[in-house]
Amino acid sequence: MSARDSILGKIRASMGSPASNDDRRRTVADRLGSAPAGIIPERAKLAEAERIELFCAMAEQFGATLARVGSYGEVAGEVSGYLRDRNLPATIRIGADKRLKAAGWETEKNLELRHGPSDGSDMTGVSHATAGIAETGTVAMMSGQDNPTTINFLPEHHIVVIKAGDIKGDMESVWAMVREKQGKGEMPRALNLITGPSRSGDIEQTILLGAHGPRALHVIVVD
Amino acid sequence: MELTANKFKANASKALVDAQLQKALGNVEKGFIGKRQKAADALPEFDALRDNARDIKNHTLAHLDLYLEEYERKVTAAGGHVHWAQTAEDARRIVLDICRKANARTVTKGKSMITEEIALNDHLEANGIEPVETDLGEYIIQLRGEHPSHIIAPAVHLNKEQVEGDFRRVHTHLASERDLSEPVSLLSEAREVLRQRYFAADVGITGANFLIAETGSSVIVTNEGNGDLTQTLGKVHVVVASIEKIVPTLEDTSQILRVLARSATGQDMSVYTTFSTGPKREEDPDGPDEYHVVLLDNGRSAMLGTEYQDMLRCIRCGACMNHCPVYHAVGGHAYGSVYPGPMGAVLTPSLNGIDETGQLPNASTFCGRCEAVCPMRIPLPKMMRHWREREFERNLTPAVARYGLKAWAFFAKRPKLYRFAASLGMPLLSLFGGTSRRFHALPLAGGWTRYRDLPAPEGRTFQQAWAQREALKQEAGH
């Protein structure tokens, strides 16, 4: 008997051979099909303006910095300003996301854009979030050419651009978005929920920012 | 690691006089308890979410065979491979095979208790493959040749001076006069050293907090980002996870995520919650070429349908040990097993048998805090009691305790005799208690009086005192 059959057999035996497997199969299929939502915290249920406010407040609470701009055309200026204020090199790593293409880079003559995944040598990476979660100030990032996963983790500074309208109240609304993009039951190769910059408390329980991932997370909300 | 659970008493005695350890253990109470309470208080739905999380896992366990089949189907459809392992040995063999096929010389590892359970690092090393732990705490204890003393804070038993000593000993390529006096400089150094290792590694191995049947995804929940670098930069990603990590849907995962980080570190969300589904796709610029999941049983299927089934709801948040007075006093290594604290005291006998681990379910005051804070509402004290019963049935309890219990049982089954003997004994003990009303030493109770006095009885038996109290109440009522 294969290990698989043996393990499944032991599980079934421990249940004392249930009366009807058809019923159990139906229960499982129903749950997987309907994916019931469970309890959604009240604080996630807000109208759009308050929802965006909460998202910004929570992201800052968990160590991110925040900027709000009026349009995509202002993103490049905000990125340049961020780099200048921190004396960072005027070079960013960026994927192929179309929304980021129209971010006004042409006005930032000194800024160098490196395209494609990060190789670990980048000081700053810029990506576009799929969605935001106001409940916890979290950004949701999907893998792919548009926003390579390595940009989320290798640069010291991670700048995430998010459209205000993509900020949802709760995690469950993000699953609805992912299902719309990918189909029910399908996921991108990697989906990263990111809440603040990388940190560790492993030495004497002292929380320090900048463990293995970015030391700083800067979120730009585009209204 | 070598199982020394039945040396708990000896280990604990050593731990109590270890000044370095006692200093470090202060951080457990200081660090975790207040943060958890604050996070729980800030979410009015927290207790209702705990109920829901419990129900989700109970539902999953009742249909575990079917959800596992569905999970396997989805992983395979996404281009991944599922390997089933009945024992720790099977899992080690499977992981080694995958590493060999990838011609791996080094593998990076995200923090994973399950790879501790199967002693994977020793096995890889013995076969010429170097495992590199990348979680800061795990990296530190790997340098020291130790095992985690806590399931989410593996180096919580250490002080920063000890870490500095280890870094100076091992990182000899760095300037000896560098300043490492602050934790932040230690963290920066580990970051620099490990950066190179991610790129050099052929295989990245992680555990999983959840396996989602709906999508075939594995989920890791971390703060440092090392788990993500491990699984993104290696050519091959191997997930090692036990069968009870299954949850049905993304929504179910979200429910449990809301209680996980709050119970563990007091965060609303950990920094990185990553859902991985299969290997790199055609259009992907990064990610692993191969994605493998090793599904481990190792005794868990035998827990289903028994009084220990509820233990399979555990999500390894560590809240039970963070709130345990025994853990606070002796630390994780004293338990002499992979999983310390209350959850370990229940799980370890299930995995290793009560014969080798009988001292663990006894390493509890039954204060009940572990159950009170468990996000999955696992009745840990009740299950420890079940293990004590098993231990007694199997004649594993020490002789003095057995005879004592038998003598007590003789009287307890004969109420009149019990009352008579007690009514003689109590005034006598009260008399011997003298003016101090305390015993500094007692025959057969040296283990107690060595560390503290025993208060002397008041002179009446409990039943006498109770009868009088009831009589007074009746009088007051009329």
XYZ file of C-alpha atoms in Angstrom:
701
model
C 0.000 0.000 0.000
C 1.302 3.468 -0.807
C 2.042 5.931 1.995
C -0.824 8.016 0.674
C -3.371 5.217 0.885
C -2.073 4.144 4.257
C -2.405 7.630 5.776
C -5.859 8.211 4.266
C -6.874 4.723 5.400
C -5.796 5.420 8.964
C -7.708 8.698 8.986
C -10.869 6.960 7.743
C -10.489 4.094 10.211
C -10.158 6.543 13.102
C -13.505 8.040 12.162
C -15.142 4.653 12.683
C -16.274 4.260 9.033
C -18.784 7.098 8.720
C -22.329 6.188 7.720
C -22.405 7.903 4.365
C -19.381 9.148 2.485
C -21.679 10.799 -0.051
C -22.913 13.158 2.641
C -19.374 13.974 3.708
C -18.321 14.591 0.119
C -21.269 16.898 -0.410
C -20.430 18.838 2.771
C -16.848 19.321 1.622
C -17.833 20.308 -1.914
C -20.367 22.809 -0.545
C -17.857 24.448 1.734
C -15.185 24.676 -0.956
C -17.732 26.010 -3.415
C -19.438 28.585 -1.233
C -16.447 29.576 0.962
C -18.563 31.048 3.784
C -17.118 34.307 5.136
C -17.303 33.825 8.910
C -16.914 36.819 11.216
C -15.865 40.144 9.697
C -14.743 42.657 12.357
C -16.946 45.741 12.552
C -13.973 48.027 12.152
C -13.535 46.755 8.588
C -17.043 47.830 7.588
C -16.626 51.471 6.630
C -17.610 53.779 3.779
C -14.851 54.531 1.263
C -13.413 57.752 2.729
C -13.212 56.379 6.292
C -11.894 53.090 4.953
C -8.949 54.819 3.281
C -8.327 56.836 6.439
C -8.263 53.652 8.502
C -5.932 51.950 6.030
C -3.466 54.851 6.273
C -3.687 54.999 10.068
C -3.167 51.250 10.483
C -0.273 51.114 8.003
C 1.469 53.905 9.912
C 0.745 52.216 13.228
C 2.574 49.130 11.990
C 5.645 51.049 10.866
C 4.968 52.058 7.246
C 5.232 55.656 6.050
C 2.378 57.118 4.004
C 1.860 59.584 1.196
C -1.309 60.465 -0.707
C -1.173 61.879 -4.211
C -3.948 63.093 -6.494
C -3.026 61.153 -9.624
C -0.573 58.617 -11.092
C 1.289 61.502 -12.714
C 2.465 62.610 -9.277
C 3.919 59.243 -8.242
C 7.382 59.781 -9.775
C 7.762 63.098 -7.965
C 6.809 61.470 -4.670
C 9.314 58.645 -5.240
C 12.085 61.126 -6.088
C 11.284 63.141 -2.988
C 11.403 60.008 -0.821
C 14.849 59.098 -2.148
C 16.160 62.658 -1.834
C 14.933 63.071 1.750
C 16.802 59.927 2.784
C 19.911 60.509 0.719
C 19.260 57.353 -1.276
C 20.691 56.751 -4.750
C 18.337 57.921 -7.539
C 17.833 54.412 -8.872
C 14.793 52.204 -8.495
C 13.927 48.627 -9.406
C 10.502 48.301 -11.006
C 8.342 45.719 -12.808
C 6.203 46.013 -15.937
C 2.956 47.183 -14.298
C 1.115 49.429 -16.778
C -0.246 51.706 -14.055
C 3.316 52.446 -12.986
C 4.355 53.214 -16.578
C 2.185 56.331 -16.451
C 3.642 57.595 -13.180
C 5.339 60.702 -14.609
C 8.906 59.343 -14.739
C 9.736 61.609 -17.714
C 9.737 64.634 -15.435
C 12.305 63.049 -13.083
C 15.342 63.295 -15.345
C 17.866 62.085 -12.772
C 15.963 58.981 -11.758
C 17.231 55.700 -13.199
C 14.695 52.889 -13.663
C 15.913 49.289 -13.687
C 13.310 46.866 -14.988
C 12.661 43.246 -14.073
C 13.120 41.187 -10.900
C 15.566 42.291 -8.209
C 18.989 40.664 -8.048
C 19.673 41.790 -4.517
C 21.741 44.859 -5.439
C 18.849 47.345 -5.393
C 18.514 49.888 -2.632
C 14.918 50.789 -3.546
C 12.120 48.878 -5.257
C 8.740 50.167 -6.434
C 5.715 47.923 -6.921
C 1.993 48.276 -7.405
C -0.351 46.576 -4.955
C -3.315 44.510 -6.076
C -5.328 45.636 -3.084
C -5.152 47.065 0.399
C -6.796 45.880 3.621
C -7.955 48.732 5.863
C -8.565 46.449 8.873
C -4.832 45.945 9.369
C -3.111 48.460 7.033
C -1.970 45.590 4.831
C -1.041 45.637 1.131
C -1.668 42.582 -1.081
C 0.937 41.915 -3.786
C 0.590 39.440 -6.652
C 3.590 37.773 -8.322
C 4.288 38.082 -12.033
C 6.108 40.287 -14.538
C 4.145 43.342 -13.508
C 5.381 43.185 -9.930
C 8.093 40.571 -9.395
C 8.046 39.025 -5.903
C 11.762 39.684 -5.364
C 11.073 43.456 -5.336
C 8.917 42.935 -2.243
C 11.786 41.425 -0.250
C 15.291 42.238 -1.501
C 15.567 46.059 -1.628
C 16.216 47.973 1.587
C 13.345 50.330 0.822
C 10.080 49.103 -0.634
C 7.733 51.686 -2.109
C 4.232 50.375 -2.770
C 1.792 52.279 -4.940
C -1.897 51.582 -4.381
C -5.035 52.935 -5.977
C -7.371 54.323 -3.304
C -10.286 52.465 -4.881
C -8.468 49.139 -4.396
C -8.386 49.591 -0.641
C -10.908 47.155 0.800
C -12.164 46.845 4.338
C -11.222 43.243 5.024
C -9.137 40.321 3.785
C -12.226 38.588 2.437
C -12.816 41.381 -0.092
C -9.317 40.772 -1.419
C -10.201 37.115 -2.005
C -13.189 38.274 -4.047
C -10.827 40.419 -6.172
C -8.359 37.559 -6.633
C -11.159 35.213 -7.706
C -12.338 37.756 -10.218
C -8.839 38.036 -11.696
C -7.765 34.383 -11.472
C -10.959 32.349 -11.305
C -12.459 30.510 -8.329
C -9.977 28.238 -6.605
C -7.021 29.717 -8.515
C -4.196 31.817 -7.101
C -1.174 33.612 -8.502
C 2.095 31.776 -7.809
C 2.713 34.042 -4.850
C 0.389 36.357 -3.027
C 2.097 38.419 -0.328
C 0.143 40.213 2.364
C 2.562 42.800 3.744
C 1.957 44.754 6.954
C 4.782 47.169 7.738
C 8.533 46.735 7.270
C 10.440 43.556 8.060
C 11.200 43.059 11.754
C 12.577 40.651 14.345
C 12.178 40.284 18.085
C 14.501 37.305 18.351
C 17.161 39.016 20.476
C 15.804 39.629 23.976
C 12.314 40.286 22.573
C 13.428 43.738 21.425
C 11.538 44.583 18.217
C 13.945 45.795 15.524
C 13.011 46.875 12.011
C 14.833 45.628 8.927
C 15.497 41.936 9.517
C 15.860 40.151 6.153
C 13.292 42.081 4.158
C 12.997 45.841 3.598
C 13.975 48.142 6.449
C 11.342 50.626 5.341
C 7.934 50.364 3.669
C 6.548 53.504 2.033
C 2.972 53.403 0.753
C 1.758 55.892 -1.860
C -2.028 56.068 -2.099
C -3.251 57.392 -5.446
C -6.664 59.052 -5.082
C 17.120 16.021 18.993
C 17.575 13.419 21.692
C 14.393 13.023 23.713
C 15.116 13.655 27.402
C 11.546 14.380 28.494
C 11.811 11.975 31.392
C 14.689 13.987 32.830
C 12.355 16.977 33.195
C 12.776 17.188 36.968
C 16.566 17.069 36.762
C 16.580 19.505 33.806
C 14.262 21.861 35.682
C 16.461 21.837 38.793
C 19.425 22.888 36.666
C 17.395 25.547 34.865
C 16.264 27.114 38.150
C 19.849 27.869 39.211
C 21.054 28.992 35.749
C 21.408 32.761 36.206
C 21.815 33.555 32.470
C 18.699 31.540 31.627
C 16.655 33.093 34.422
C 17.563 36.575 33.197
C 16.566 35.729 29.623
C 13.300 34.083 30.707
C 12.194 37.383 32.192
C 11.695 38.520 28.591
C 8.942 35.944 28.041
C 6.593 37.427 30.618
C 7.646 40.972 29.810
C 7.398 40.547 26.053
C 4.396 38.432 25.235
C 1.617 38.621 27.814
C 0.839 42.332 27.758
C 1.059 42.516 23.971
C -1.368 39.662 23.482
C -3.833 41.162 25.949
C -3.684 44.557 24.262
C -4.238 43.089 20.805
C -7.115 40.906 22.021
C -8.771 43.833 23.823
C -8.548 45.986 20.702
C -10.696 43.548 18.695
C -14.214 43.140 20.126
C -14.799 40.067 17.961
C -11.690 38.286 19.255
C -13.451 35.654 21.389
C -16.092 34.989 18.751
C -13.296 34.510 16.219
C -11.674 31.986 18.574
C -14.935 30.009 18.628
C -15.096 30.169 14.875
C -11.459 29.131 14.467
C -12.117 26.128 16.726
C -15.189 25.156 14.704
C -13.337 25.474 11.391
C -10.622 23.092 12.550
C -13.130 20.662 14.035
C -14.997 20.599 10.744
C -11.741 20.100 8.841
C -10.599 17.244 11.089
C -13.949 15.514 10.649
C -13.408 15.598 6.861
C -9.621 15.470 6.836
C -9.299 12.636 4.316
C -11.437 14.468 1.765
C -9.767 17.848 2.242
C -6.338 16.227 1.885
C -7.400 14.625 -1.394
C -8.723 17.926 -2.690
C -5.591 19.757 -1.572
C -3.384 17.242 -3.376
C -5.465 17.616 -6.540
C -5.077 21.401 -6.506
C -1.316 21.334 -5.813
C -0.803 18.924 -8.696
C -2.966 21.031 -11.013
C -0.752 24.041 -10.199
C 2.332 22.059 -11.230
C 3.501 21.102 -7.736
C 4.265 17.676 -6.279
C 2.765 16.161 -3.133
C 4.738 13.506 -1.236
C 3.121 11.540 1.593
C 5.273 10.590 4.570
C 4.039 8.248 7.286
C 7.010 8.703 9.579
C 9.796 11.174 10.301
C 12.195 8.785 8.577
C 10.056 8.757 5.416
C 9.953 12.555 5.371
C 13.729 12.845 5.801
C 14.273 10.404 2.934
C 11.888 12.277 0.638
C 13.489 15.660 1.334
C 16.986 14.241 0.842
C 15.927 12.699 -2.491
C 14.593 16.045 -3.708
C 17.816 17.781 -2.635
C 19.960 15.160 -4.355
C 18.007 15.415 -7.600
C 18.627 19.168 -7.479
C 22.365 18.520 -6.890
C 22.050 20.633 -3.789
C 25.097 21.536 -1.742
C 23.431 24.046 0.528
C 19.781 24.527 1.433
C 18.316 27.558 3.154
C 15.571 27.045 5.686
C 12.706 29.186 6.872
C 11.715 28.686 10.495
C 9.914 25.360 10.815
C 9.083 23.264 13.868
C 8.123 20.304 11.729
C 11.683 20.024 10.378
C 12.828 20.023 14.015
C 10.361 17.201 14.683
C 11.858 15.097 11.888
C 15.452 16.149 12.745
C 16.009 17.174 9.143
C 19.182 19.226 9.628
C 21.160 16.334 11.108
C 20.048 14.080 8.275
C 21.029 16.550 5.553
C 24.400 17.201 7.187
C 25.086 13.491 7.530
C 24.517 13.254 3.774
C 26.833 16.078 2.809
C 24.244 18.845 2.379
C 24.597 21.996 4.449
C 21.353 23.353 5.946
C 21.407 27.092 6.687
C 18.809 28.405 9.120
C 17.797 31.945 8.105
C 15.359 33.061 10.824
C 17.497 35.170 13.184
C 16.654 33.097 16.262
C 17.108 29.805 14.424
C 20.394 31.029 12.935
C 21.693 31.865 16.418
C 20.835 28.497 17.901
C 22.224 26.675 14.864
C 25.560 28.421 15.500
C 25.377 27.156 19.089
C 24.395 23.604 18.167
C 21.193 23.988 20.174
C 17.497 23.389 19.562
C 14.674 25.947 19.790
C 13.530 26.618 23.345
C 10.267 28.175 22.160
C 8.159 27.415 19.097
C 8.039 31.012 17.829
C 10.995 32.592 19.656
C 13.649 29.888 19.353
C 16.446 31.866 21.051
C 14.379 33.352 23.863
C 16.623 31.562 26.378
C 19.623 33.693 25.368
C 20.879 37.159 26.254
C 22.453 39.515 23.745
C 25.941 39.058 25.209
C 25.740 35.352 24.416
C 24.707 36.104 20.825
C 27.581 38.569 20.505
C 29.986 35.881 21.666
C 28.673 33.445 19.045
C 28.884 35.984 16.220
C 32.487 36.855 17.141
C 33.364 33.166 17.288
C 31.817 32.311 13.895
C 32.007 35.482 11.761
C 35.806 35.603 11.821
C 35.974 37.317 8.427
C 34.661 40.539 10.017
C 36.736 43.140 11.863
C 37.274 42.051 15.453
C 36.967 45.602 16.828
C 33.411 46.049 15.464
C 30.742 47.141 17.935
C 28.145 44.436 18.616
C 26.865 45.681 21.947
C 23.335 46.445 20.736
C 20.767 44.001 19.294
C 20.463 46.187 16.168
C 24.122 45.641 15.242
C 23.699 41.899 15.756
C 20.656 41.925 13.466
C 22.498 43.889 10.748
C 25.388 41.479 10.852
C 23.119 38.431 10.522
C 21.325 40.140 7.622
C 24.606 40.720 5.753
C 25.944 37.222 6.372
C 22.715 35.450 5.398
C 22.030 37.565 2.282
C 24.736 35.691 0.384
C 23.421 32.340 1.527
C 19.974 32.795 -0.054
C 21.503 33.285 -3.491
C 23.958 30.411 -3.109
C 21.330 27.902 -1.952
C 19.965 25.322 -4.370
C 16.902 24.401 -2.349
C 14.746 26.438 0.053
C 12.846 24.552 2.739
C 9.958 26.045 4.718
C 7.174 24.787 6.921
C 3.576 25.920 6.526
C 1.092 27.577 8.851
C -1.772 26.508 6.602
C -2.415 24.333 3.557
C -5.522 25.477 1.701
C -7.646 22.790 0.063
C -9.583 25.254 -2.110
C -6.486 26.549 -3.901
C -3.622 24.132 -3.195
C -1.685 26.970 -1.520
C 0.779 26.745 1.354
C 0.875 29.708 3.701
C 3.756 30.984 5.825
C 3.356 33.699 8.442
C 6.577 35.523 9.354
C 8.012 38.867 10.409
C 11.571 38.850 9.137
C 11.089 38.044 5.442
C 13.601 35.204 5.573
C 10.984 32.583 4.779
C 10.025 34.462 1.636
C 13.630 34.864 0.477
C 14.147 31.167 1.177
C 11.220 30.058 -0.940
C 11.610 32.653 -3.713
C 15.350 32.473 -4.423
C 16.005 28.714 -4.280
C 15.575 26.739 -7.517
C 13.449 24.270 -5.613
C 10.970 25.069 -2.841
C 10.157 22.232 -0.449
C 7.278 22.686 2.008
C 7.284 20.265 4.931
C 3.936 20.246 6.741
C 1.880 17.881 8.851
C -1.536 16.700 7.726
C -3.529 18.760 10.242
C -2.351 22.057 8.698
C -5.192 21.773 6.172
C -7.956 24.378 6.128
C -10.785 24.386 3.608
C -10.838 27.874 2.075
C -9.190 31.305 1.883
C -11.996 32.616 4.104
C -11.312 29.959 6.737
C -7.632 30.891 6.640
C -8.562 34.544 7.213
C -10.605 33.668 10.301
C -7.692 31.830 11.884
C -5.154 34.472 10.801
C -7.124 37.012 12.848
C -6.397 35.070 16.048
C -2.936 33.722 15.172
C -0.702 36.815 15.248
C -2.653 38.419 18.086
C -2.184 35.305 20.239
C 1.458 34.858 19.268
C 3.175 38.255 19.252
C 0.274 40.611 19.889
C 0.384 41.907 16.311
C -2.853 42.433 14.367
C -1.101 40.809 11.412
C 2.407 39.449 11.128
C 4.488 41.433 8.617
C 4.472 38.788 5.885
C 1.634 36.374 5.214
C 2.494 34.591 1.980
C 0.323 32.276 -0.092
C 2.398 30.062 -2.427
C 0.766 28.024 -5.166
C 2.938 25.804 -7.331
C 6.259 26.629 -9.051
C 7.205 29.572 -11.265
C 4.806 29.999 -14.190
C 5.550 30.768 -17.798
C 5.229 34.514 -17.409
C 6.941 34.654 -13.967
C 10.285 36.458 -13.723
C 11.069 34.950 -10.328
C 10.144 32.079 -8.039
C 11.249 28.429 -7.795
C 11.360 26.033 -10.767
C 9.996 23.200 -8.634
C 7.475 23.170 -5.786
C 7.175 20.150 -3.496
C 4.992 19.498 -0.461
C 5.908 16.750 1.989
C 2.767 15.818 3.933
C 3.745 14.254 7.242
C 1.572 12.041 9.451
C 4.060 10.862 12.121
C 1.403 9.699 14.586
C -1.256 12.327 13.955
C -3.786 10.086 12.245
C -3.688 7.918 15.370
C -4.787 10.920 17.473
C -8.000 11.334 15.489
C -11.001 9.883 17.225
C -9.199 9.815 20.603
C -9.319 12.131 23.627
C -6.283 13.880 22.094
C -7.912 14.851 18.778
C -8.454 18.467 19.910
C -4.668 18.888 20.015
C -4.695 18.711 16.215
C -6.361 22.148 16.176
C -3.107 23.699 17.426
C -1.749 26.487 15.197
C 1.605 26.779 17.037
C 1.182 30.367 18.232
C 3.044 29.756 21.495
C 0.483 31.546 23.699
C 0.216 28.524 26.028
C 3.923 28.576 26.878
C 3.999 32.387 27.041
C 1.418 32.202 29.832
C 2.686 29.080 31.622
C 4.245 29.585 35.094
C 6.216 26.365 34.689
C 7.634 27.514 31.343
C 8.461 30.913 32.854
C 10.402 29.197 35.621
C 12.422 26.646 33.663
C 12.350 27.613 29.944
C 11.828 25.356 26.948
C 14.919 23.159 27.014
C 13.988 21.599 30.355
C 11.111 19.785 28.625
C 13.698 17.754 26.693
C 11.472 17.494 23.613
C 10.922 19.355 20.345
C 7.710 20.997 21.556
C 7.929 22.611 25.009
C 5.291 24.072 27.322
C 1.681 22.972 27.685
C 1.126 22.135 24.003
C 4.282 20.026 24.083
C 3.158 18.302 27.286
C 0.118 17.041 25.365
C 1.578 16.542 21.887
C 4.897 14.920 22.800
C 3.335 11.886 24.534
C 1.097 11.475 21.466
C 4.083 11.478 19.129
C 6.631 9.633 21.289
C 4.542 7.527 23.680
C 3.828 8.129 27.364
C 6.554 5.705 28.529
C 9.304 8.073 27.417
C 7.501 11.314 28.206
C 5.454 10.777 31.392
C 7.038 13.696 33.242
C 5.723 16.241 30.732
C 1.989 16.076 31.514
C 3.036 16.319 35.153
C 4.984 19.523 34.512
C 1.913 21.641 35.101
C 0.249 23.395 38.019
C -3.140 23.091 36.259
C -3.601 26.816 36.704
C -5.521 26.811 33.429
C -3.980 29.892 31.833
C -2.904 27.904 28.756
C -6.483 26.942 27.975
C -7.713 30.439 28.817
C -5.476 32.027 26.166
C -5.460 29.278 23.514
C -6.878 30.813 20.319
C -8.147 27.389 19.247
C -9.703 26.681 22.660
C -7.769 23.448 23.141
C -8.508 21.956 26.586
C -4.828 21.454 27.425
C -5.175 20.750 31.180
C -7.878 18.149 30.520
C -5.638 16.355 28.049
C -2.687 16.480 30.442
C -4.970 14.814 32.996
C -5.782 12.113 30.432
C -2.068 11.464 29.996
C -1.603 11.243 33.780
C -4.368 8.645 33.879
C -2.668 6.660 31.125
C 0.599 6.920 32.980
C -1.044 5.617 36.179
C -2.741 2.756 34.335
C 0.583 1.714 32.890
C 2.300 1.700 36.294
C 4.641 4.480 35.219
C 3.877 6.761 38.164
C 6.581 6.731 40.898
C 5.975 4.176 43.693
C 5.526 6.723 46.507
C 2.827 8.554 44.552
C 1.103 5.271 43.637
C 0.964 4.038 47.232
C -0.107 7.453 48.453
C -2.931 7.563 45.926
C -3.949 3.988 46.763
C -4.062 4.767 50.474
C -6.131 7.867 49.803
C -8.441 5.891 47.491
C -8.994 3.297 50.267
C -10.340 5.986 52.580
C -12.106 7.985 49.886
C -14.225 4.950 48.983
C -15.291 4.589 52.620
C -16.850 7.963 53.578
C -17.499 7.157 57.235
C -13.966 5.935 57.771
C -12.659 8.947 55.830
C -14.563 11.376 58.064
C -13.430 9.576 61.196
C -9.759 9.472 60.186
C -9.835 13.107 59.076
C -11.481 14.234 62.294
C -8.637 12.584 64.218
C -5.870 13.786 61.896
C -6.713 17.458 61.512
C -6.658 18.482 65.208
C -3.448 16.479 65.582
C -1.748 18.256 62.655
C -3.050 21.558 63.965
C -1.457 20.826 67.315
C 1.890 19.920 65.725
C 1.744 23.144 63.722
C 2.735 25.015 66.883
C 2.603 28.776 67.263
C 4.102 29.475 63.815
C 1.152 27.628 62.196
C 3.578 26.231 59.609
C 5.540 23.050 58.943
C 9.157 23.492 57.891
C 9.594 19.762 57.310
C 7.196 16.819 57.021
C 7.779 13.104 56.491
C 6.938 12.032 52.884
C 6.550 15.687 51.853
C 10.206 16.715 51.724
C 9.851 17.668 48.066
C 7.333 20.311 49.094
C 8.923 21.611 52.301
C 12.424 21.873 50.825
C 11.316 25.024 48.982
C 8.431 26.365 51.059
C 6.543 25.813 54.297
C 3.266 23.950 54.478
C 0.568 25.885 56.339
C -0.810 23.947 59.300
C -4.525 22.984 59.247
C -6.924 25.020 61.353
C -8.089 22.037 63.396
C -11.403 21.182 61.764
C -11.880 19.051 58.666
C -13.181 20.596 55.463
C -16.471 18.756 55.875
C -16.908 20.081 59.393
C -16.164 23.599 58.266
C -18.581 23.225 55.352
C -21.383 21.892 57.548
C -20.962 24.821 59.905
C -20.965 27.305 57.037
C -24.176 25.828 55.602
C -25.806 25.915 59.061
C -24.892 29.600 59.470
C -26.286 30.368 56.010
C -29.572 28.649 56.878
C -29.825 30.629 60.096
C -29.171 33.867 58.276
C -31.805 32.914 55.695
C -34.582 32.488 58.262
